Amino acid sequence: MQSLDAVFISDLHLHPQDSVITNRFDQFIAWAATHTKKVYILGDFFHVWPGDDALDDWSRSIARRLAWLTQQKVAVFFMAGNRDFLLGKRFARLAGITQLKEPTVITLGNDRILLVHGDRYCTRDTGHQWLRLLTRNRWFPALFSCLSYSIRGKLVQSVRKHSQSSRKTNRNQSADWMDVVPKTMLRHMKQFQVQTVVHGHTHKPGLTILNEEMPFRQYVLSDWDDNPFLLCYHESEGFYFDRLGDCDGQEK
Ligand SMILES: [Mn+2]
């Protein structure tokens, strides 16, 4: 197997108290350095990110790992999710990563691919859509950063509690009413004139093909709680899922 063109990941929910996921991420970094040209992170990379002024030793160490990967000539792109939308230029500079707007369309081979975090399609979750409308506003980060660190911490905590209590079991698969609404997604794909979308957020990995006047492909990324799936793209093979656990960091 030759080098991959791109690997897509999301929903790691990295947290200083969760060394299992951090170790898994280390395993991924070592593997990615020799196996892919590009890494796309599609949001909820951090379990919580109250703003770049909250950078500490632990998050700096995560930035260093990403910076090391980019020094191995792997380009790393970052799109924010609902948990880390306050991740800013300071972290991006430290980590050497390129921030992507949500949504972003990229081209792989002859295909145009729509990249989103995924929460925008969960339109049955009206509480979250209101929160999204408020927090993804252009002025929100500036306004939020005016609040004291302790108030911000409390706000972030309460948002986390809300999203945890609305899930079946804390970080496992989301309940049906929190899932993607295909109609909303298809409308968005048609608007951007794409037939392929890649997203995370729902923690329900897999490929769904929706047959309309033509097939629309939806690739959903996995969380990192157990044995994460990586979505890989290879020029001649197209997209396929691979288990991180099967990747031993050795050249194939
Ligand atoms: Mn999310």
PDB file of C-alpha atoms and ligand atoms in Angstrom:
ATOM      1  CA  MET A   1       0.000   0.000   0.000  1.00  0.00           C
ATOM      2  CA  GLN A   2       1.353   3.334  -1.024  1.00  0.00           C
ATOM      3  CA  SER A   3       0.949   6.467   1.010  1.00  0.00           C
ATOM      4  CA  LEU A   4      -2.633   7.589   1.536  1.00  0.00           C
ATOM      5  CA  ASP A   5      -3.787  10.941   0.193  1.00  0.00           C
ATOM      6  CA  ALA A   6      -5.892  11.761   3.244  1.00  0.00           C
ATOM      7  CA  VAL A   7      -7.172  10.418   6.555  1.00  0.00           C
ATOM      8  CA  PHE A   8     -10.269  11.819   8.277  1.00  0.00           C
ATOM      9  CA  ILE A   9     -10.845  11.724  12.039  1.00  0.00           C
ATOM     10  CA  SER A  10     -13.143  13.464  14.531  1.00  0.00           C
ATOM     11  CA  ASP A  11     -14.708  13.173  17.986  1.00  0.00           C
ATOM     12  CA  LEU A  12     -11.572  12.155  19.889  1.00  0.00           C
ATOM     13  CA  HIS A  13     -12.837  14.172  22.868  1.00  0.00           C
ATOM     14  CA  LEU A  14      -9.252  14.575  24.115  1.00  0.00           C
ATOM     15  CA  HIS A  15      -9.227  15.370  27.823  1.00  0.00           C
ATOM     16  CA  PRO A  16      -6.299  15.676  30.298  1.00  0.00           C
ATOM     17  CA  GLN A  17      -7.875  13.036  32.566  1.00  0.00           C
ATOM     18  CA  ASP A  18      -8.287  10.496  29.767  1.00  0.00           C
ATOM     19  CA  SER A  19      -4.847   9.028  29.116  1.00  0.00           C
ATOM     20  CA  VAL A  20      -6.280   6.071  27.166  1.00  0.00           C
ATOM     21  CA  ILE A  21      -7.498   8.346  24.353  1.00  0.00           C
ATOM     22  CA  THR A  22      -4.312  10.419  24.506  1.00  0.00           C
ATOM     23  CA  ASN A  23      -2.242   7.221  24.071  1.00  0.00           C
ATOM     24  CA  ARG A  24      -4.465   6.197  21.168  1.00  0.00           C
ATOM     25  CA  PHE A  25      -3.834   9.614  19.637  1.00  0.00           C
ATOM     26  CA  ASP A  26      -0.051   9.065  20.034  1.00  0.00           C
ATOM     27  CA  GLN A  27      -0.421   5.756  18.207  1.00  0.00           C
ATOM     28  CA  PHE A  28      -2.303   7.564  15.438  1.00  0.00           C
ATOM     29  CA  ILE A  29       0.348  10.307  15.137  1.00  0.00           C
ATOM     30  CA  ALA A  30       3.128   7.715  14.775  1.00  0.00           C
ATOM     31  CA  TRP A  31       1.134   5.840  12.134  1.00  0.00           C
ATOM     32  CA  ALA A  32       0.020   8.964  10.213  1.00  0.00           C
ATOM     33  CA  ALA A  33       3.615  10.228   9.935  1.00  0.00           C
ATOM     34  CA  THR A  34       4.510   7.378   7.569  1.00  0.00           C
ATOM     35  CA  HIS A  35       1.154   6.590   5.940  1.00  0.00           C
ATOM     36  CA  THR A  36      -0.645   9.738   4.774  1.00  0.00           C
ATOM     37  CA  LYS A  37      -0.059  13.098   3.142  1.00  0.00           C
ATOM     38  CA  LYS A  38      -2.940  14.868   4.849  1.00  0.00           C
ATOM     39  CA  VAL A  39      -4.983  14.569   8.049  1.00  0.00           C
ATOM     40  CA  TYR A  40      -8.390  16.188   8.348  1.00  0.00           C
ATOM     41  CA  ILE A  41      -9.756  16.656  11.885  1.00  0.00           C
ATOM     42  CA  LEU A  42     -13.487  17.341  11.697  1.00  0.00           C
ATOM     43  CA  GLY A  43     -14.290  18.669  15.146  1.00  0.00           C
ATOM     44  CA  ASP A  44     -14.712  17.684  18.789  1.00  0.00           C
ATOM     45  CA  PHE A  45     -10.996  16.956  18.834  1.00  0.00           C
ATOM     46  CA  PHE A  46     -11.003  18.282  22.389  1.00  0.00           C
ATOM     47  CA  HIS A  47     -13.684  17.265  24.856  1.00  0.00           C
ATOM     48  CA  VAL A  48     -13.912  20.903  25.850  1.00  0.00           C
ATOM     49  CA  TRP A  49     -12.044  24.040  24.747  1.00  0.00           C
ATOM     50  CA  PRO A  50     -12.899  27.237  26.645  1.00  0.00           C
ATOM     51  CA  GLY A  51     -10.592  29.427  24.518  1.00  0.00           C
ATOM     52  CA  ASP A  52      -6.926  29.698  23.516  1.00  0.00           C
ATOM     53  CA  ASP A  53      -6.121  31.720  26.659  1.00  0.00           C
ATOM     54  CA  ALA A  54      -6.784  28.493  28.590  1.00  0.00           C
ATOM     55  CA  LEU A  55      -3.735  26.833  26.968  1.00  0.00           C
ATOM     56  CA  ASP A  56      -1.932  24.754  29.592  1.00  0.00           C
ATOM     57  CA  ASP A  57       0.890  22.196  29.729  1.00  0.00           C
ATOM     58  CA  TRP A  58      -1.383  19.372  28.643  1.00  0.00           C
ATOM     59  CA  SER A  59      -2.907  21.170  25.622  1.00  0.00           C
ATOM     60  CA  ARG A  60       0.551  22.464  24.648  1.00  0.00           C
ATOM     61  CA  SER A  61       1.735  18.860  24.607  1.00  0.00           C
ATOM     62  CA  ILE A  62      -1.122  18.012  22.205  1.00  0.00           C
ATOM     63  CA  ALA A  63      -0.107  20.978  20.026  1.00  0.00           C
ATOM     64  CA  ARG A  64       3.494  19.691  20.043  1.00  0.00           C
ATOM     65  CA  ARG A  65       2.371  16.262  18.815  1.00  0.00           C
ATOM     66  CA  LEU A  66       0.500  17.875  15.899  1.00  0.00           C
ATOM     67  CA  ALA A  67       3.448  20.176  15.170  1.00  0.00           C
ATOM     68  CA  TRP A  68       5.747  17.141  15.046  1.00  0.00           C
ATOM     69  CA  LEU A  69       3.395  15.478  12.546  1.00  0.00           C
ATOM     70  CA  THR A  70       3.429  18.555  10.287  1.00  0.00           C
ATOM     71  CA  GLN A  71       7.257  18.525  10.465  1.00  0.00           C
ATOM     72  CA  GLN A  72       7.074  14.999   8.995  1.00  0.00           C
ATOM     73  CA  LYS A  73       5.492  16.679   5.926  1.00  0.00           C
ATOM     74  CA  VAL A  74       1.919  15.690   6.825  1.00  0.00           C
ATOM     75  CA  ALA A  75      -0.495  18.598   6.370  1.00  0.00           C
ATOM     76  CA  VAL A  76      -3.046  18.796   9.179  1.00  0.00           C
ATOM     77  CA  PHE A  77      -6.392  20.555   8.685  1.00  0.00           C
ATOM     78  CA  PHE A  78      -8.720  21.383  11.538  1.00  0.00           C
ATOM     79  CA  MET A  79     -12.460  22.076  11.467  1.00  0.00           C
ATOM     80  CA  ALA A  80     -14.106  22.907  14.791  1.00  0.00           C
ATOM     81  CA  GLY A  81     -16.978  20.982  16.333  1.00  0.00           C
ATOM     82  CA  ASN A  82     -19.560  22.029  18.889  1.00  0.00           C
ATOM     83  CA  ARG A  83     -17.122  21.329  21.748  1.00  0.00           C
ATOM     84  CA  ASP A  84     -14.028  23.070  20.426  1.00  0.00           C
ATOM     85  CA  PHE A  85     -15.426  25.882  18.263  1.00  0.00           C
ATOM     86  CA  LEU A  86     -13.441  28.378  20.379  1.00  0.00           C
ATOM     87  CA  LEU A  87     -10.155  26.865  19.252  1.00  0.00           C
ATOM     88  CA  GLY A  88      -8.349  29.793  17.688  1.00  0.00           C
ATOM     89  CA  LYS A  89      -5.301  31.048  15.835  1.00  0.00           C
ATOM     90  CA  ARG A  90      -2.983  30.758  18.849  1.00  0.00           C
ATOM     91  CA  PHE A  91      -3.447  27.010  19.176  1.00  0.00           C
ATOM     92  CA  ALA A  92      -3.406  26.611  15.375  1.00  0.00           C
ATOM     93  CA  ARG A  93      -0.051  28.406  15.129  1.00  0.00           C
ATOM     94  CA  LEU A  94       1.456  26.348  17.962  1.00  0.00           C
ATOM     95  CA  ALA A  95       0.282  23.119  16.347  1.00  0.00           C
ATOM     96  CA  GLY A  96       1.154  24.137  12.784  1.00  0.00           C
ATOM     97  CA  ILE A  97      -2.345  23.224  11.612  1.00  0.00           C
ATOM     98  CA  THR A  98      -4.583  24.930   9.051  1.00  0.00           C
ATOM     99  CA  GLN A  99      -8.029  25.917  10.266  1.00  0.00           C
ATOM    100  CA  LEU A 100     -10.963  25.173   7.967  1.00  0.00           C
ATOM    101  CA  LYS A 101     -14.304  26.953   7.908  1.00  0.00           C
ATOM    102  CA  GLU A 102     -17.412  24.848   8.461  1.00  0.00           C
ATOM    103  CA  PRO A 103     -18.539  23.851   5.837  1.00  0.00           C
ATOM    104  CA  THR A 104     -15.565  23.365   3.469  1.00  0.00           C
ATOM    105  CA  VAL A 105     -15.475  21.667   0.064  1.00  0.00           C
ATOM    106  CA  ILE A 106     -12.245  19.893  -0.928  1.00  0.00           C
ATOM    107  CA  THR A 107     -11.302  18.015  -4.100  1.00  0.00           C
ATOM    108  CA  LEU A 108      -9.868  14.494  -3.975  1.00  0.00           C
ATOM    109  CA  GLY A 109      -9.176  12.887  -7.339  1.00  0.00           C
ATOM    110  CA  ASN A 110     -12.134  13.961  -9.441  1.00  0.00           C
ATOM    111  CA  ASP A 111     -14.539  14.188  -6.511  1.00  0.00           C
ATOM    112  CA  ARG A 112     -15.683  17.251  -4.649  1.00  0.00           C
ATOM    113  CA  ILE A 113     -16.133  16.371  -0.977  1.00  0.00           C
ATOM    114  CA  LEU A 114     -18.182  18.372   1.511  1.00  0.00           C
ATOM    115  CA  LEU A 115     -16.686  18.468   5.015  1.00  0.00           C
ATOM    116  CA  VAL A 116     -18.794  19.422   8.051  1.00  0.00           C
ATOM    117  CA  HIS A 117     -18.739  18.561  11.742  1.00  0.00           C
ATOM    118  CA  GLY A 118     -22.266  17.144  11.440  1.00  0.00           C
ATOM    119  CA  ASP A 119     -24.266  18.898  14.150  1.00  0.00           C
ATOM    120  CA  ARG A 120     -25.813  21.228  11.544  1.00  0.00           C
ATOM    121  CA  TYR A 121     -27.775  18.243  10.166  1.00  0.00           C
ATOM    122  CA  CYS A 122     -29.232  17.233  13.547  1.00  0.00           C
ATOM    123  CA  THR A 123     -32.161  19.569  13.121  1.00  0.00           C
ATOM    124  CA  ARG A 124     -34.504  17.586  15.390  1.00  0.00           C
ATOM    125  CA  ASP A 125     -32.267  18.659  18.297  1.00  0.00           C
ATOM    126  CA  THR A 126     -33.751  22.156  18.466  1.00  0.00           C
ATOM    127  CA  GLY A 127     -31.995  23.033  21.750  1.00  0.00           C
ATOM    128  CA  HIS A 128     -28.646  22.407  20.130  1.00  0.00           C
ATOM    129  CA  GLN A 129     -29.576  24.343  16.981  1.00  0.00           C
ATOM    130  CA  TRP A 130     -30.354  27.418  19.111  1.00  0.00           C
ATOM    131  CA  LEU A 131     -27.037  27.048  20.909  1.00  0.00           C
ATOM    132  CA  ARG A 132     -25.281  26.654  17.570  1.00  0.00           C
ATOM    133  CA  LEU A 133     -26.935  29.806  16.222  1.00  0.00           C
ATOM    134  CA  LEU A 134     -25.701  31.736  19.269  1.00  0.00           C
ATOM    135  CA  THR A 135     -22.218  30.295  19.627  1.00  0.00           C
ATOM    136  CA  ARG A 136     -21.194  30.130  15.947  1.00  0.00           C
ATOM    137  CA  ASN A 137     -22.001  33.792  15.531  1.00  0.00           C
ATOM    138  CA  ARG A 138     -19.034  35.881  14.381  1.00  0.00           C
ATOM    139  CA  TRP A 139     -19.015  38.019  17.544  1.00  0.00           C
ATOM    140  CA  PHE A 140     -19.444  35.194  20.020  1.00  0.00           C
ATOM    141  CA  PRO A 141     -15.733  34.368  20.659  1.00  0.00           C
ATOM    142  CA  ALA A 142     -14.894  38.023  21.373  1.00  0.00           C
ATOM    143  CA  LEU A 143     -17.897  38.422  23.674  1.00  0.00           C
ATOM    144  CA  PHE A 144     -17.228  35.111  25.402  1.00  0.00           C
ATOM    145  CA  SER A 145     -13.565  35.971  25.989  1.00  0.00           C
ATOM    146  CA  CYS A 146     -14.669  39.130  27.884  1.00  0.00           C
ATOM    147  CA  LEU A 147     -16.199  36.899  30.571  1.00  0.00           C
ATOM    148  CA  SER A 148     -14.026  35.815  33.466  1.00  0.00           C
ATOM    149  CA  TYR A 149     -12.345  32.438  33.217  1.00  0.00           C
ATOM    150  CA  SER A 150     -14.469  30.988  36.064  1.00  0.00           C
ATOM    151  CA  ILE A 151     -17.771  32.126  34.485  1.00  0.00           C
ATOM    152  CA  ARG A 152     -16.701  30.665  31.159  1.00  0.00           C
ATOM    153  CA  GLY A 153     -15.801  27.411  32.906  1.00  0.00           C
ATOM    154  CA  LYS A 154     -19.259  27.231  34.498  1.00  0.00           C
ATOM    155  CA  LEU A 155     -21.006  27.970  31.185  1.00  0.00           C
ATOM    156  CA  VAL A 156     -18.999  25.322  29.368  1.00  0.00           C
ATOM    157  CA  GLN A 157     -19.752  22.848  32.190  1.00  0.00           C
ATOM    158  CA  SER A 158     -23.498  23.485  31.922  1.00  0.00           C
ATOM    159  CA  VAL A 159     -23.449  23.030  28.126  1.00  0.00           C
ATOM    160  CA  ARG A 160     -21.561  19.771  28.616  1.00  0.00           C
ATOM    161  CA  LYS A 161     -24.076  18.570  31.205  1.00  0.00           C
ATOM    162  CA  HIS A 162     -26.935  19.355  28.827  1.00  0.00           C
ATOM    163  CA  SER A 163     -25.370  17.453  25.951  1.00  0.00           C
ATOM    164  CA  GLN A 164     -24.416  14.520  28.201  1.00  0.00           C
ATOM    165  CA  SER A 165     -27.872  14.127  29.733  1.00  0.00           C
ATOM    166  CA  SER A 166     -29.414  14.202  26.275  1.00  0.00           C
ATOM    167  CA  ARG A 167     -27.335  11.220  25.165  1.00  0.00           C
ATOM    168  CA  LYS A 168     -28.340   7.627  25.899  1.00  0.00           C
ATOM    169  CA  THR A 169     -25.124   6.871  27.736  1.00  0.00           C
ATOM    170  CA  ASN A 170     -22.643   9.656  28.068  1.00  0.00           C
ATOM    171  CA  ARG A 171     -20.408   9.448  24.984  1.00  0.00           C
ATOM    172  CA  ASN A 172     -21.962   6.475  23.243  1.00  0.00           C
ATOM    173  CA  GLN A 173     -24.162   6.601  20.191  1.00  0.00           C
ATOM    174  CA  SER A 174     -26.649   9.422  20.099  1.00  0.00           C
ATOM    175  CA  ALA A 175     -30.397   8.909  20.469  1.00  0.00           C
ATOM    176  CA  ASP A 176     -32.501   8.939  17.288  1.00  0.00           C
ATOM    177  CA  TRP A 177     -33.790  12.456  17.810  1.00  0.00           C
ATOM    178  CA  MET A 178     -30.187  13.683  17.946  1.00  0.00           C
ATOM    179  CA  ASP A 179     -29.282  11.976  14.687  1.00  0.00           C
ATOM    180  CA  VAL A 180     -28.756  13.466  11.229  1.00  0.00           C
ATOM    181  CA  VAL A 181     -31.934  14.368   9.336  1.00  0.00           C
ATOM    182  CA  PRO A 182     -31.227  13.051   5.789  1.00  0.00           C
ATOM    183  CA  LYS A 183     -33.449  15.693   4.166  1.00  0.00           C
ATOM    184  CA  THR A 184     -31.461  18.516   5.783  1.00  0.00           C
ATOM    185  CA  MET A 185     -28.192  16.902   4.742  1.00  0.00           C
ATOM    186  CA  LEU A 186     -29.266  16.262   1.129  1.00  0.00           C
ATOM    187  CA  ARG A 187     -30.446  19.864   0.752  1.00  0.00           C
ATOM    188  CA  HIS A 188     -27.028  21.052   1.933  1.00  0.00           C
ATOM    189  CA  MET A 189     -25.183  18.655  -0.400  1.00  0.00           C
ATOM    190  CA  LYS A 190     -27.242  19.789  -3.388  1.00  0.00           C
ATOM    191  CA  GLN A 191     -26.596  23.419  -2.462  1.00  0.00           C
ATOM    192  CA  PHE A 192     -22.842  22.731  -2.655  1.00  0.00           C
ATOM    193  CA  GLN A 193     -23.219  20.470  -5.700  1.00  0.00           C
ATOM    194  CA  VAL A 194     -21.472  17.508  -4.118  1.00  0.00           C
ATOM    195  CA  GLN A 195     -22.356  13.801  -3.949  1.00  0.00           C
ATOM    196  CA  THR A 196     -20.095  12.976  -1.010  1.00  0.00           C
ATOM    197  CA  VAL A 197     -20.134  14.325   2.533  1.00  0.00           C
ATOM    198  CA  VAL A 198     -17.815  13.436   5.430  1.00  0.00           C
ATOM    199  CA  HIS A 199     -18.814  14.298   8.988  1.00  0.00           C
ATOM    200  CA  GLY A 200     -18.572  13.263  12.634  1.00  0.00           C
ATOM    201  CA  HIS A 201     -20.588  14.292  15.704  1.00  0.00           C
ATOM    202  CA  THR A 202     -23.148  11.449  15.833  1.00  0.00           C
ATOM    203  CA  HIS A 203     -20.598   8.705  16.698  1.00  0.00           C
ATOM    204  CA  LYS A 204     -22.341   6.340  14.261  1.00  0.00           C
ATOM    205  CA  PRO A 205     -19.549   5.406  11.847  1.00  0.00           C
ATOM    206  CA  GLY A 206     -20.195   3.971   8.422  1.00  0.00           C
ATOM    207  CA  LEU A 207     -21.196   4.682   4.858  1.00  0.00           C
ATOM    208  CA  THR A 208     -24.804   5.390   3.900  1.00  0.00           C
ATOM    209  CA  ILE A 209     -25.760   5.684   0.233  1.00  0.00           C
ATOM    210  CA  LEU A 210     -28.913   7.681  -0.410  1.00  0.00           C
ATOM    211  CA  ASN A 211     -30.307   7.074  -3.860  1.00  0.00           C
ATOM    212  CA  GLU A 212     -32.093  10.062  -5.268  1.00  0.00           C
ATOM    213  CA  GLU A 213     -31.780  11.081  -8.919  1.00  0.00           C
ATOM    214  CA  MET A 214     -28.130  10.039  -8.317  1.00  0.00           C
ATOM    215  CA  PRO A 215     -26.356   8.354  -5.395  1.00  0.00           C
ATOM    216  CA  PHE A 216     -25.299  10.551  -2.477  1.00  0.00           C
ATOM    217  CA  ARG A 217     -22.637   9.148  -0.161  1.00  0.00           C
ATOM    218  CA  GLN A 218     -22.500   9.974   3.551  1.00  0.00           C
ATOM    219  CA  TYR A 219     -19.344   8.922   5.417  1.00  0.00           C
ATOM    220  CA  VAL A 220     -19.733   9.213   9.196  1.00  0.00           C
ATOM    221  CA  LEU A 221     -16.616   9.149  11.374  1.00  0.00           C
ATOM    222  CA  SER A 222     -16.328   7.217  14.632  1.00  0.00           C
ATOM    223  CA  ASP A 223     -15.557   8.389  18.151  1.00  0.00           C
ATOM    224  CA  TRP A 224     -12.354   7.205  19.841  1.00  0.00           C
ATOM    225  CA  ASP A 225     -13.807   5.434  22.865  1.00  0.00           C
ATOM    226  CA  ASP A 226     -12.920   1.891  21.814  1.00  0.00           C
ATOM    227  CA  ASN A 227     -11.192   0.897  18.588  1.00  0.00           C
ATOM    228  CA  PRO A 228     -11.675   3.897  16.311  1.00  0.00           C
ATOM    229  CA  PHE A 229     -12.289   3.680  12.589  1.00  0.00           C
ATOM    230  CA  LEU A 230     -10.150   5.865  10.378  1.00  0.00           C
ATOM    231  CA  LEU A 231     -11.644   7.056   7.117  1.00  0.00           C
ATOM    232  CA  CYS A 232      -8.861   6.746   4.544  1.00  0.00           C
ATOM    233  CA  TYR A 233      -8.684   8.069   0.997  1.00  0.00           C
ATOM    234  CA  HIS A 234      -6.342   6.568  -1.550  1.00  0.00           C
ATOM    235  CA  GLU A 235      -6.135   7.926  -5.098  1.00  0.00           C
ATOM    236  CA  SER A 236      -6.760   4.578  -6.791  1.00  0.00           C
ATOM    237  CA  GLU A 237      -8.940   2.918  -4.117  1.00  0.00           C
ATOM    238  CA  GLY A 238     -11.131   5.821  -3.095  1.00  0.00           C
ATOM    239  CA  PHE A 239     -12.568   5.941   0.426  1.00  0.00           C
ATOM    240  CA  TYR A 240     -12.420   3.065   2.889  1.00  0.00           C
ATOM    241  CA  PHE A 241     -12.576   2.581   6.665  1.00  0.00           C
ATOM    242  CA  ASP A 242      -9.670   1.076   8.578  1.00  0.00           C
ATOM    243  CA  ARG A 243      -9.271   0.270  12.274  1.00  0.00           C
ATOM    244  CA  LEU A 244      -6.646   2.252  14.164  1.00  0.00           C
ATOM    245  CA  GLY A 245      -5.956  -0.935  16.151  1.00  0.00           C
ATOM    246  CA  ASP A 246      -4.929  -2.717  12.938  1.00  0.00           C
ATOM    247  CA  CYS A 247      -2.407  -0.006  12.169  1.00  0.00           C
ATOM    248  CA  ASP A 248       0.848  -0.962  13.854  1.00  0.00           C
ATOM    249  CA  GLY A 249       2.841   2.075  12.787  1.00  0.00           C
ATOM    250  CA  GLN A 250       4.944  -0.072  10.422  1.00  0.00           C
ATOM    251  CA  GLU A 251       5.102   0.476   6.683  1.00  0.00           C
ATOM    252  CA  LYS A 252       2.651  -1.826   4.929  1.00  0.00           C
TER     253      LYS A 252
HETATM  254 MN    MN B   1     -20.044  17.126  18.154  1.00  0.00          MN
END
